[in-house]
XYZ file of C-alpha atoms in Angstrom:
753
model
C 28.011 -21.910 -20.955
C 28.802 -21.101 -18.018
C 28.708 -24.525 -16.626
C 31.028 -25.749 -18.186
C 33.953 -23.331 -17.265
C 32.542 -23.096 -13.200
C 32.711 -27.295 -13.738
C 36.300 -27.332 -15.326
C 38.308 -24.709 -13.614
C 36.150 -27.297 -10.450
C 37.107 -30.467 -11.563
C 40.660 -29.920 -10.528
C 39.887 -29.068 -6.698
C 36.590 -30.478 -5.607
C 35.340 -33.306 -5.156
C 31.903 -31.162 -4.740
C 30.454 -28.786 -7.155
C 29.164 -26.457 -5.591
C 24.847 -25.885 -5.713
C 22.530 -22.908 -5.328
C 20.030 -25.097 -5.147
C 19.517 -28.760 -4.705
C 19.186 -28.254 -8.394
C 21.336 -25.485 -9.812
C 24.374 -24.562 -10.135
C 26.203 -21.868 -8.238
C 27.249 -20.159 -11.219
C 24.884 -20.613 -13.414
C 23.047 -18.988 -10.733
C 24.439 -16.053 -10.282
C 25.275 -15.020 -14.773
C 21.577 -16.456 -14.441
C 20.223 -13.428 -12.702
C 23.620 -10.956 -13.262
C 21.718 -11.518 -16.728
C 18.026 -10.561 -15.769
C 19.387 -7.944 -13.470
C 20.478 -6.300 -16.739
C 17.647 -6.049 -18.553
C 15.740 -4.578 -15.300
C 18.561 -1.664 -14.641
C 18.268 -1.030 -18.305
C 14.884 -0.509 -17.844
C 15.026 1.509 -14.765
C 17.423 3.863 -16.912
C 19.757 3.954 -15.058
C 22.856 4.945 -15.728
C 26.223 3.098 -16.824
C 27.908 2.992 -12.859
C 25.496 2.455 -11.597
C 24.292 -0.449 -13.688
C 27.329 -1.044 -12.941
C 27.076 -1.589 -9.236
C 23.211 -3.215 -9.400
C 25.397 -5.753 -11.663
C 27.812 -6.648 -9.470
C 25.947 -7.106 -6.565
C 23.800 -8.848 -8.831
C 26.476 -11.613 -9.357
C 27.724 -11.532 -5.738
C 24.883 -12.074 -3.473
C 25.231 -16.014 -3.881
C 28.492 -16.399 -3.473
C 28.349 -17.146 0.018
C 26.680 -20.002 -0.915
C 30.422 -21.424 -1.344
C 31.824 -21.960 2.340
C 31.054 -25.331 3.504
C 28.814 -25.213 5.278
C 26.077 -24.137 3.567
C 26.944 -26.613 0.759
C 26.392 -29.909 3.656
C 23.271 -27.670 4.609
C 21.702 -27.170 1.157
C 22.596 -31.628 0.622
C 20.583 -32.276 2.911
C 24.030 -33.028 5.237
C 23.834 -29.963 8.247
C 20.541 -28.155 9.955
C 21.651 -24.579 8.832
C 24.703 -22.584 7.711
C 26.374 -19.467 8.902
C 24.307 -16.310 6.806
C 25.357 -16.565 2.998
C 25.186 -13.013 2.063
C 27.060 -12.217 5.481
C 30.045 -14.486 4.787
C 29.516 -12.469 1.034
C 30.365 -9.438 2.452
C 34.634 -9.421 2.190
C 33.992 -10.352 -1.866
C 32.044 -8.249 -2.474
C 33.316 -4.576 -0.859
C 36.959 -5.888 -2.210
C 34.692 -6.199 -5.388
C 32.748 -2.907 -4.599
C 36.421 -0.776 -4.111
C 37.891 -1.570 -7.308
C 35.450 0.307 -9.095
C 35.612 3.814 -10.218
C 33.332 6.055 -7.366
C 29.721 8.217 -8.284
C 31.448 11.643 -9.661
C 31.901 14.391 -6.272
C 31.872 11.685 -4.266
C 32.890 12.338 -0.204
C 32.054 8.675 0.875
C 33.119 5.526 -1.085
C 30.247 3.895 -2.626
C 29.147 0.879 -1.155
C 25.756 0.449 -2.638
C 25.906 -3.197 -4.355
C 27.746 -3.995 -0.797
C 24.461 -3.038 1.317
C 22.150 -4.822 -1.309
C 24.467 -7.621 -1.311
C 24.025 -7.947 2.835
C 19.316 -6.770 3.155
C 18.548 -9.130 0.309
C 18.056 -11.173 3.038
C 17.142 -9.121 5.414
C 16.628 -5.619 5.249
C 19.564 -2.692 6.589
C 19.111 -1.952 9.971
C 22.021 -1.801 12.430
C 20.896 -4.603 14.678
C 22.323 -7.065 11.132
C 24.165 -9.960 12.526
C 25.163 -8.188 15.372
C 24.548 -11.766 17.060
C 26.590 -13.802 14.670
C 30.190 -15.321 15.625
C 32.542 -17.246 13.388
C 34.038 -17.338 10.147
C 33.147 -19.745 8.060
C 35.702 -22.414 6.266
C 35.409 -22.097 2.252
C 34.823 -24.942 -0.470
C 38.193 -25.385 -2.589
C 37.949 -24.313 -5.621
C 36.492 -20.393 -4.349
C 39.447 -18.374 -6.382
C 38.152 -20.121 -9.622
C 34.790 -18.874 -8.958
C 35.938 -15.649 -8.516
C 38.043 -15.660 -11.478
C 34.370 -17.130 -13.245
C 32.818 -14.353 -12.242
C 34.821 -11.505 -13.072
C 34.805 -12.817 -16.744
C 30.586 -12.939 -16.489
C 30.909 -8.915 -14.868
C 33.669 -8.582 -18.132
C 30.583 -9.338 -20.200
C 28.329 -7.072 -19.484
C 31.363 -4.142 -19.770
C 32.726 -4.161 -16.254
C 36.152 -4.388 -15.406
C 38.943 -3.806 -12.948
C 38.467 -6.132 -11.219
C 41.642 -8.490 -9.155
C 42.617 -12.152 -10.518
C 40.730 -14.941 -8.145
C 44.429 -15.397 -6.349
C 44.451 -11.305 -5.522
C 40.199 -11.385 -4.849
C 40.478 -13.777 -2.298
C 43.710 -12.775 -0.925
C 42.789 -8.683 -0.325
C 39.167 -11.235 0.845
C 41.208 -12.611 3.385
C 43.248 -9.537 4.599
C 40.079 -7.924 5.826
C 38.861 -10.313 7.134
C 42.096 -11.077 9.144
C 41.918 -7.861 10.432
C 38.537 -8.374 12.131
C 38.480 -11.676 13.044
C 35.216 -12.585 10.835
C 32.524 -10.225 8.725
C 29.873 -9.778 11.429
C 32.911 -8.154 13.421
C 33.741 -6.101 9.870
C 30.952 -4.219 9.927
C 32.004 -2.602 13.523
C 35.724 -2.482 11.607
C 36.560 1.295 10.714
C 37.999 2.130 7.347
C 39.706 4.865 5.811
C 38.131 6.857 3.361
C 38.252 11.204 2.387
C 36.345 12.533 4.575
C 38.235 11.086 7.407
C 37.690 7.364 9.433
C 33.565 5.760 10.005
C 32.460 2.088 10.722
C 31.926 -0.190 8.159
C 27.727 -0.203 9.290
C 27.775 3.041 8.979
C 29.871 4.415 6.086
C 26.264 1.324 4.731
C 24.137 3.165 6.380
C 25.781 7.207 5.237
C 24.792 6.026 0.837
C 23.032 7.853 -1.240
C 19.595 6.315 -0.607
C 17.971 6.624 -4.233
C 21.434 4.675 -5.481
C 21.268 2.162 -3.370
C 18.567 1.301 -3.606
C 17.708 0.664 -6.538
C 20.650 -1.465 -7.035
C 18.858 -2.989 -4.314
C 15.159 -3.195 -6.549
C 18.311 -4.522 -9.445
C 19.429 -7.249 -6.572
C 15.511 -8.637 -5.867
C 13.349 -8.607 -9.114
C 17.000 -10.042 -11.112
C 16.534 -13.126 -7.784
C 12.960 -13.308 -7.261
C 11.608 -13.370 -11.712
C 15.457 -16.214 -12.037
C 14.329 -17.751 -7.884
C 10.760 -18.070 -7.876
C 9.426 -17.500 -11.035
C 12.276 -19.566 -13.176
C 8.902 -21.660 -14.853
C 6.948 -17.948 -15.625
C 8.219 -15.046 -15.403
C 5.663 -13.114 -14.908
C 5.597 -9.309 -17.109
C 7.260 -6.602 -15.118
C 6.866 -3.909 -18.086
C 3.106 -2.496 -19.324
C 4.568 -3.681 -22.543
C 2.577 -3.329 -25.886
C 0.143 -5.754 -25.482
C -1.004 -3.553 -22.907
C -0.544 0.134 -24.174
C -2.813 -1.661 -26.953
C -5.553 -3.537 -24.648
C -5.921 0.210 -22.856
C -6.477 2.311 -25.672
C -8.803 -0.815 -26.818
C -10.762 -0.715 -23.925
C -11.102 2.964 -24.457
C -11.987 2.463 -28.817
C -14.616 0.096 -27.551
C -16.281 2.306 -25.020
C -20.119 4.081 -27.249
C -18.456 7.458 -26.783
C -15.265 8.687 -25.411
C -16.203 12.685 -23.648
C -14.212 15.675 -24.029
C -12.140 15.387 -21.098
C -11.443 12.240 -21.444
C -9.908 12.236 -24.764
C -8.430 15.140 -24.269
C -6.444 13.224 -21.014
C -5.577 10.787 -23.724
C -3.038 13.962 -25.395
C -1.829 14.710 -22.243
C 1.311 12.295 -22.500
C 3.641 15.887 -22.112
C 2.085 16.696 -19.016
C 4.159 14.920 -15.762
C 1.219 16.781 -13.400
C -2.577 16.158 -13.891
C -5.633 17.559 -12.268
C -9.011 16.281 -12.551
C -12.041 16.758 -11.621
C -15.046 14.945 -13.029
C -18.674 14.180 -10.954
C -19.135 10.357 -10.501
C -20.190 8.628 -12.591
C -19.182 10.062 -15.722
C -15.765 8.070 -16.180
C -12.694 9.107 -14.009
C -11.064 6.361 -14.018
C -11.047 5.897 -18.155
C -9.846 9.290 -17.415
C -7.197 8.555 -15.701
C -6.369 5.196 -17.390
C -5.873 7.283 -20.996
C -3.169 9.589 -19.778
C -2.056 6.856 -19.019
C -1.930 4.724 -20.860
C 1.821 4.041 -22.903
C 3.009 4.112 -19.593
C 5.610 1.287 -18.563
C 4.185 1.046 -15.389
C 0.762 1.713 -14.159
C 0.911 2.729 -9.831
C -2.968 3.478 -9.040
C -3.383 4.327 -5.262
C -6.977 4.362 -3.612
C -8.133 5.870 0.291
C -9.986 2.087 1.113
C -8.795 -1.420 0.751
C -12.803 -1.595 -0.310
C -11.662 1.029 -3.426
C -8.615 -1.107 -4.199
C -10.104 -3.909 -4.764
C -13.029 -2.930 -6.670
C -10.740 -0.962 -8.527
C -8.363 -4.240 -8.693
C -11.497 -6.613 -10.393
C -11.871 -3.224 -12.440
C -7.808 -3.636 -14.451
C -7.162 -6.972 -14.397
C -10.022 -8.368 -16.377
C -8.634 -5.126 -18.558
C -4.866 -6.620 -18.665
C -5.144 -9.727 -16.847
C -4.438 -12.028 -14.147
C -0.463 -10.801 -14.524
C 0.103 -8.194 -15.204
C -2.301 -6.322 -12.765
C -1.376 -7.239 -8.497
C -3.123 -5.667 -5.381
C -1.326 -4.577 -2.385
C -3.010 -3.690 1.041
C -2.881 -5.180 4.610
C -5.640 -7.674 3.488
C -4.652 -8.659 0.450
C -3.016 -12.042 0.277
C -5.932 -13.363 2.586
C -7.642 -12.219 -0.848
C -6.476 -13.513 -3.136
C -5.262 -16.861 -0.683
C -9.497 -16.988 -1.099
C -9.360 -16.365 -4.312
C -7.179 -19.608 -5.391
C -8.006 -21.927 -3.118
C -11.171 -22.111 -4.331
C -10.246 -22.763 -8.581
C -6.833 -24.759 -7.520
C -6.542 -25.394 -3.958
C -3.551 -27.903 -4.987
C -1.674 -24.357 -6.276
C -2.499 -22.229 -3.620
C 0.255 -21.520 -1.717
C 3.198 -20.855 -4.170
C -0.055 -19.309 -6.585
C -0.792 -16.284 -3.769
C 3.708 -16.161 -3.521
C 4.196 -15.304 -6.420
C 1.609 -13.038 -7.158
C 2.748 -11.377 -3.985
C 6.058 -11.713 -4.352
C 5.918 -8.754 -7.620
C 2.669 -7.108 -5.915
C 3.512 -5.847 -3.126
C 6.786 -4.424 -3.998
C 4.831 -2.851 -6.726
C 7.100 -4.672 -9.071
C 3.521 -5.308 -11.692
C 3.316 -2.892 -14.138
C 0.049 -2.186 -12.875
C 0.025 -1.913 -8.771
C -2.593 -1.054 -7.104
C -2.673 -0.305 -3.817
C -4.121 1.830 -0.516
C -2.567 4.717 -0.506
C -0.808 4.279 2.491
C 1.235 1.172 0.787
C 3.555 4.074 -0.682
C 3.653 5.860 2.036
C 5.110 3.756 3.914
C 8.561 3.226 1.138
C 8.689 6.953 2.266
C 8.552 7.129 6.259
C 11.485 3.501 5.549
C 9.107 1.130 5.636
C 10.421 -2.903 5.263
C 10.886 -2.596 1.122
C 11.396 0.990 1.077
C 13.831 0.426 -1.609
C 11.904 -1.392 -4.082
C 8.981 0.503 -3.154
C 10.393 3.842 -3.581
C 12.352 3.241 -7.220
C 9.462 1.254 -8.978
C 7.326 4.363 -8.316
C 9.487 6.274 -9.296
C 9.641 4.958 -12.944
C 5.837 4.637 -12.695
C 2.566 7.521 -13.777
C 1.194 7.455 -10.254
C -2.569 8.164 -10.937
C -4.104 9.034 -7.279
C -7.944 8.516 -7.382
C -9.970 10.374 -3.912
C -7.486 12.762 -3.005
C -10.097 14.812 -0.986
C -10.295 12.055 0.675
C -7.177 12.548 2.906
C -7.079 14.638 6.982
C -4.127 17.204 6.071
C -1.404 14.950 7.814
C -1.938 12.183 5.473
C -1.460 14.678 2.781
C 1.502 16.536 3.539
C 3.061 12.934 4.093
C 2.028 12.753 -0.174
C 3.477 16.245 -0.739
C 6.614 15.572 0.169
C 6.790 12.080 -0.737
C 5.769 12.742 -4.484
C 7.997 16.345 -4.193
C 11.427 14.646 -2.886
C 10.468 11.718 -5.727
C 8.321 12.663 -8.377
C 7.532 10.181 -10.049
C 7.213 9.789 -14.798
C 4.050 11.527 -14.479
C 1.504 12.311 -11.412
C -2.449 12.733 -11.517
C -4.606 13.459 -9.238
C -8.086 13.345 -9.293
C -11.423 13.480 -7.306
C -15.367 14.624 -7.893
C -14.588 17.625 -5.262
C -11.081 18.175 -6.428
C -12.023 21.746 -3.931
C -9.511 24.923 -5.613
C -7.742 25.192 -1.776
C -6.283 22.132 -1.257
C -5.476 22.356 -5.624
C -2.860 25.369 -4.007
C -0.936 22.824 -2.276
C -0.397 19.721 -4.166
C 1.790 20.478 -7.028
C 1.757 22.839 -9.919
C -0.008 21.219 -12.645
C -2.771 21.042 -15.832
C -6.099 20.973 -14.432
C -8.656 19.117 -16.480
C -12.618 18.740 -15.754
C -15.545 17.128 -16.790
C -17.517 18.906 -19.889
C -20.078 21.700 -18.652
C -22.418 19.808 -19.552
C -21.959 16.865 -16.070
C -21.903 20.135 -13.671
C -24.786 21.564 -14.614
C -26.711 17.786 -13.946
C -29.379 18.107 -11.348
C -28.737 14.961 -9.262
C -30.243 15.485 -5.863
C -32.913 17.228 -3.851
C -32.581 19.075 -0.353
C -33.948 19.343 2.301
C -33.140 20.805 5.585
C -33.899 19.406 9.284
C -33.213 21.047 12.417
C -33.133 17.798 14.190
C -31.390 14.380 15.313
C -31.318 11.045 12.322
C -30.965 9.235 14.985
C -34.959 10.555 16.706
C -36.814 12.278 14.262
C -35.388 11.272 11.474
C -35.784 6.801 11.493
C -39.550 7.107 11.006
C -39.269 9.123 8.455
C -36.352 6.284 7.269
C -39.669 3.719 8.032
C -41.876 5.484 5.777
C -39.844 6.442 3.421
C -39.065 2.421 2.519
C -43.213 1.523 2.979
C -43.584 4.059 -0.318
C -41.287 1.339 -2.142
C -38.100 4.037 -2.046
C -34.728 2.156 -1.310
C -33.399 4.340 1.914
C -29.612 4.849 2.696
C -29.263 6.263 6.370
C -25.738 6.975 6.668
C -24.856 8.182 10.503
C -21.560 9.637 11.584
C -20.515 7.248 14.444
C -21.171 3.089 14.998
C -23.163 3.512 17.933
C -25.266 6.247 16.223
C -25.690 2.997 13.455
C -27.062 0.841 16.242
C -29.369 2.894 17.150
C -30.620 4.267 15.102
C -30.893 0.129 13.791
C -32.856 -0.225 16.328
C -35.798 1.729 16.332
C -36.533 0.879 12.303
C -36.730 -3.401 13.449
C -38.299 -1.281 16.352
C -41.196 0.583 13.911
C -41.820 -2.937 12.793
C -39.366 -3.163 9.188
C -37.366 -6.000 8.683
C -35.457 -5.428 5.175
C -33.316 -3.001 6.976
C -29.624 -4.077 6.902
C -27.087 -2.137 8.881
C -23.131 -1.972 7.632
C -20.395 -0.421 10.045
C -16.411 -1.187 10.928
C -16.794 -3.332 14.444
C -18.070 -6.476 12.096
C -15.657 -9.113 12.234
C -14.827 -9.484 7.976
C -16.412 -12.634 7.273
C -20.200 -10.806 8.311
C -19.171 -7.122 6.583
C -18.209 -8.830 3.178
C -21.438 -10.757 3.599
C -23.541 -7.339 4.494
C -21.474 -5.138 2.307
C -22.304 -8.277 -0.713
C -26.027 -8.122 0.372
C -27.062 -3.936 0.124
C -25.429 -4.012 -3.303
C -28.216 -5.551 -3.619
C -30.688 -2.753 -4.578
C -34.138 -3.209 -4.561
C -37.478 -1.614 -3.469
C -38.155 -1.023 0.183
C -34.448 -1.866 1.711
C -32.808 0.493 4.496
C -29.295 0.462 4.710
C -28.129 2.102 7.934
C -24.355 2.739 7.801
C -21.516 4.851 8.486
C -19.086 6.902 6.687
C -17.560 3.301 5.132
C -20.165 3.891 2.180
C -19.033 7.190 0.547
C -16.078 5.708 -0.664
C -16.312 1.960 -0.624
C -19.428 0.804 -2.261
C -20.465 0.863 -5.319
C -24.233 1.315 -4.994
C -26.859 4.313 -5.590
C -30.220 3.830 -3.571
C -33.111 6.390 -4.257
C -33.277 8.649 -1.273
C -30.016 9.503 1.606
C -30.711 10.239 4.834
C -27.130 11.835 6.485
C -26.142 13.485 9.549
C -24.314 16.546 8.957
C -21.103 16.450 7.883
C -18.158 18.197 6.334
C -19.110 19.115 2.650
C -16.679 16.914 1.068
C -18.405 13.454 2.935
C -22.097 14.951 2.692
C -21.386 15.151 -1.662
C -19.819 11.400 -1.701
C -22.392 10.298 0.843
C -24.812 11.744 -1.666
C -23.001 10.142 -4.724
C -24.431 6.835 -3.665
C -28.619 7.477 -4.215
C -28.937 8.469 -7.613
C -25.692 8.041 -8.932
C -25.547 8.405 -13.016
C -28.413 11.545 -12.444
C -30.557 9.543 -15.617
C -33.100 9.550 -12.214
C -35.328 12.459 -11.394
C -33.079 14.779 -8.127
C -33.009 11.728 -5.479
C -34.113 13.056 -1.384
C -31.118 14.272 -0.032
C -32.702 14.689 3.974
C -29.596 16.387 6.165
C -30.111 16.416 10.112
C -28.874 18.977 10.863
C -28.657 17.726 15.856
C -25.524 15.648 16.857
C -25.194 14.783 20.277
C -21.198 14.922 21.765
C -19.681 12.062 19.984
C -20.940 12.493 16.799
C -18.438 16.169 17.423
C -15.683 13.344 19.036
C -15.749 12.142 14.740
C -15.371 16.015 13.507
C -14.802 18.473 15.249
C -17.615 20.996 16.877
C -16.564 23.962 14.759
C -15.975 22.234 11.507
C -19.605 20.833 11.718
C -21.071 24.385 12.552
C -19.299 26.039 9.545
C -20.587 23.436 7.495
C -24.709 23.679 8.702
C -23.815 27.996 7.603
C -22.856 27.183 4.545
C -25.653 24.068 3.593
C -28.528 26.697 4.616
C -27.329 29.168 1.126
C -27.780 26.488 -1.433
C -30.077 25.694 -3.675
C -32.321 22.924 -2.781
C -30.744 21.924 -5.936
C -28.351 22.311 -6.028
C -25.861 20.682 -9.335
C -22.747 19.047 -9.386
C -20.832 22.568 -9.780
C -22.814 24.340 -7.073
C -21.854 20.951 -4.633
C -18.208 22.307 -5.710
C -18.797 25.441 -4.987
C -19.636 24.295 -1.759
C -16.862 21.963 -1.013
C -14.517 25.062 -1.961
C -15.462 27.841 -0.067
C -15.224 25.208 2.792
C -11.673 23.971 1.715
C -11.666 28.158 2.182
C -11.515 27.866 6.273
C -11.067 24.658 7.200
C -7.635 24.854 4.746
C -5.859 28.483 6.691
C -6.815 27.300 10.062
C -4.080 26.752 12.003
C -4.034 23.158 13.461
C -4.510 21.919 9.630
C -1.477 23.982 8.306
C 0.372 21.962 11.612
C -0.989 18.928 10.816
C -0.004 19.579 7.464
C 3.464 20.637 7.954
C 3.821 17.491 10.646
C 2.644 15.286 7.528
C 5.449 16.961 5.487
C 8.757 16.994 7.537
C 8.270 13.669 8.996
C 9.701 12.595 5.772
C 12.619 13.772 5.756
C 13.406 13.829 9.551
C 12.678 9.187 8.730
C 15.382 9.826 6.172
C 17.291 12.185 8.395
C 17.521 9.486 10.671
C 17.993 6.130 8.976
C 19.626 7.043 5.975
C 19.658 4.261 4.430
C 18.849 1.869 6.822
C 14.861 0.915 7.477
C 13.040 1.782 10.454
C 13.336 -0.429 12.607
C 9.627 -0.632 14.430
C 11.158 -2.188 17.875
C 12.233 0.775 18.670
C 9.132 2.881 20.113
C 10.351 6.056 18.437
C 11.026 5.214 15.358
C 6.848 3.609 15.957
C 5.335 6.503 16.699
C 6.338 8.000 13.387
C 5.381 5.547 11.858
C 1.440 6.092 10.984
C 0.490 6.906 7.316
C -2.471 8.392 9.386
C -4.107 9.994 12.216
C -7.670 9.809 13.828
C -9.126 6.898 14.310
C -6.696 4.006 14.793
C -7.526 1.751 15.435
C -6.451 -2.354 15.949
C -7.510 -6.163 15.233
C -8.816 -8.539 17.847
C -10.546 -12.197 18.074
C -14.038 -11.826 19.619
C -13.697 -15.031 22.042
C -16.717 -16.332 20.737
C -14.549 -17.260 17.387
C -11.564 -18.704 19.369
C -12.338 -22.490 18.897
C -13.405 -21.325 15.529
C -9.976 -19.778 14.929
C -8.206 -22.786 16.740
C -10.294 -25.755 14.158
C -8.518 -23.272 11.073
C -4.779 -23.571 12.920
C -5.358 -26.636 13.127
C -6.059 -27.453 9.458
C -2.731 -24.956 8.111
C -5.454 -22.036 7.748
C -4.277 -20.336 9.176
C -4.337 -17.840 6.085
C -8.289 -17.421 6.859
C -7.811 -15.984 10.900
C -8.378 -11.872 9.073
C -11.614 -13.656 8.574
C -12.601 -13.774 12.344
C -11.137 -10.632 12.807
C -12.412 -6.278 14.172
C -10.471 -3.367 14.228
C -11.367 -1.440 17.564
C -10.784 1.724 18.547
C -7.189 1.688 20.432
C -9.278 3.273 22.876
C -11.123 0.768 24.311
C -7.722 -1.391 24.463
C -6.753 2.028 26.855
C -10.318 1.768 28.295
C -11.251 -2.830 28.876
C -6.740 -3.435 29.339
C -9.078 -6.407 30.757
C -10.691 -6.894 28.221
C -7.869 -8.242 26.362
C -5.485 -10.770 25.926
C -3.212 -12.018 23.680
C -3.388 -15.216 22.628
C 0.283 -16.772 22.203
C -1.285 -19.923 20.240
C -3.116 -17.834 17.719
C -1.102 -15.232 17.504
C -3.928 -12.402 17.860
C -5.912 -10.023 21.043
C -8.800 -12.334 21.288
C -10.720 -9.327 23.772
C -14.095 -10.973 25.644
C -16.017 -8.212 24.534
C -20.449 -9.662 22.912
C -20.631 -9.877 19.332
C -23.820 -9.822 18.212
C -24.640 -10.594 14.672
C -26.548 -8.126 14.163
C -24.986 -5.450 15.539
C -21.702 -6.043 15.660
C -18.791 -6.333 18.689
C -20.261 -4.398 21.289
C -18.164 -2.008 24.053
C -18.453 -2.307 27.629
C -20.547 0.443 27.309
C -22.141 3.267 25.565
C -21.141 5.730 27.161
C -17.500 4.422 26.699
C -17.649 4.091 22.809
C -17.556 7.591 22.280
C -15.676 9.056 24.629
C -12.915 6.697 23.195
C -12.710 8.260 19.418
C -10.531 10.685 18.333
C -11.685 13.214 16.660
C -10.664 13.869 12.432
C -11.156 16.312 9.784
């Protein structure tokens, strides 16, 4: 219909049809995006006034493609074109000001205008500052505007001027400003006085602007990127049926899982259940009738594992993955299965997943928090999270600053459902979370005795090595956890010197390729095998060894380490050897007073504690910890940061070239790191780049503490061809990336909670 209407009115005034793409008419595209946007706006339950602005943005977002320069460009007759989003500015501004404004608004409502000019580049203070000129338009523009007016009237949006009046008003704006880029700097009158258009766009209601941008982006992407196969946007009845079928297929549905399934009217749920009792099943049961699920985890490894698990339940098209290496992970998978489709397939999967638009999104908590720090695509992330069931697993794993960020996010923007879960959810931490219903696993699970603890006033590295070697010779599988990479390496060396062959080292300073190979190997637990690791095993690996040797650490961390031996509790209590003596390097990872407090609490613990007693231990620790002035200060700092950034930026996306803002754009404190390429892999990396496989470079990167960069700046150089930082520090295949000196490594690792 619309193509016929457009071609009929266009033929008399123009020699060529207006195109959005080489094979798509512009009006057809705008009509299709508007229709898609209407469905999304209704799914998000936007109020009628905001829905009208969202559909206005959808209908006009590509209007700027009607310029002569763009039509030449789309036909291959020009190398570049005037930014079409900017070209549309005066026309969408005229149209939006003709709509009735939101009630009690002191500023003109310009959410559609802001969304249109920023639908290809984030809205920020320097957007289009360097663009000059006023592009000529193709004949037939007024007819196109009349067709768009009729299109919007079909969605119940009235009050827009006819094509001639619409164009005349836009030309008048441009005449005063001498071009659309300068129009952004033009002052406009409003009830509160006068302000530049750029300033008015910044001051729009962020939540309303974000909703309009979300509708526009999702509609445009679904029409443009998924024209042949549009991925599902909500879980739908079929998805809910899969959850029901999965739960029904469990041998027995435990009491707390059934309670979670019936808690559909509970907006906030707190879940405490020991490791291996079905916490994930309970969370999904709680969210089973939600239209969207956002599952948040503390590490990439835990997110990867949950992604694989949920995708096996719901299918590939319904589950997305978002973290710093998700693109590489998906690309590698598709390359192995369908190499000819890899690039497009990964692009399509990531496009929706990265903005939380898949029906089920698995992500690290950092990705969620970036939305509230105004990171890229904050508009979609915050809008879609608000409309989802947000499940925050392993809530105990976060430092106070990160916890403060999270508390502010869910306080300002509560999702439709919210759950916090942990095997060791301490009451003092629970008191900081939003008020909700506490659901615990039934008492028999808490009475389990899975561990037999022995305290050693000795060093894990010095005295523990002999014990680990002896246990392995007895045929026991042994997990040894050190608090520093240097300590883990030293213990590994000692075990090899003692003649132990089936011993493996795992820490964060291996290149990704080596680390993944090591993780795969150590998941295969067998008699006599020893795994020496750092804290990365606490929430990253689903393993169950026979014996644990560990350095002293905070109780919640120790409970997580203990969860890696006798994980299901089906065996007699597993030996846990706790080594209390640490060196100064360990005290730079965990504060000395925190370690001393942990040791004191452990001395009061029964040798064979129940899971309930371990939770009580963690509660006593947090009772002291959360009362500390420094803990509370970091929590408050995290809590206030999103509000401070929102006050500064308004509707703008954060500008990471601004040093002050970049310093605030952090989701965590503590062991900050940067990825570098060991020089020994540089030739391999160049070969990949020359072969068009730049995406694989992440396999050869290793994270190092920022302190290393400051301590040995001469050892790090940026390679412009590879676009990565290369280090000439020695990389040992058995030990990982080595510091310039073992003493220097201890100095540069800051303390964490």
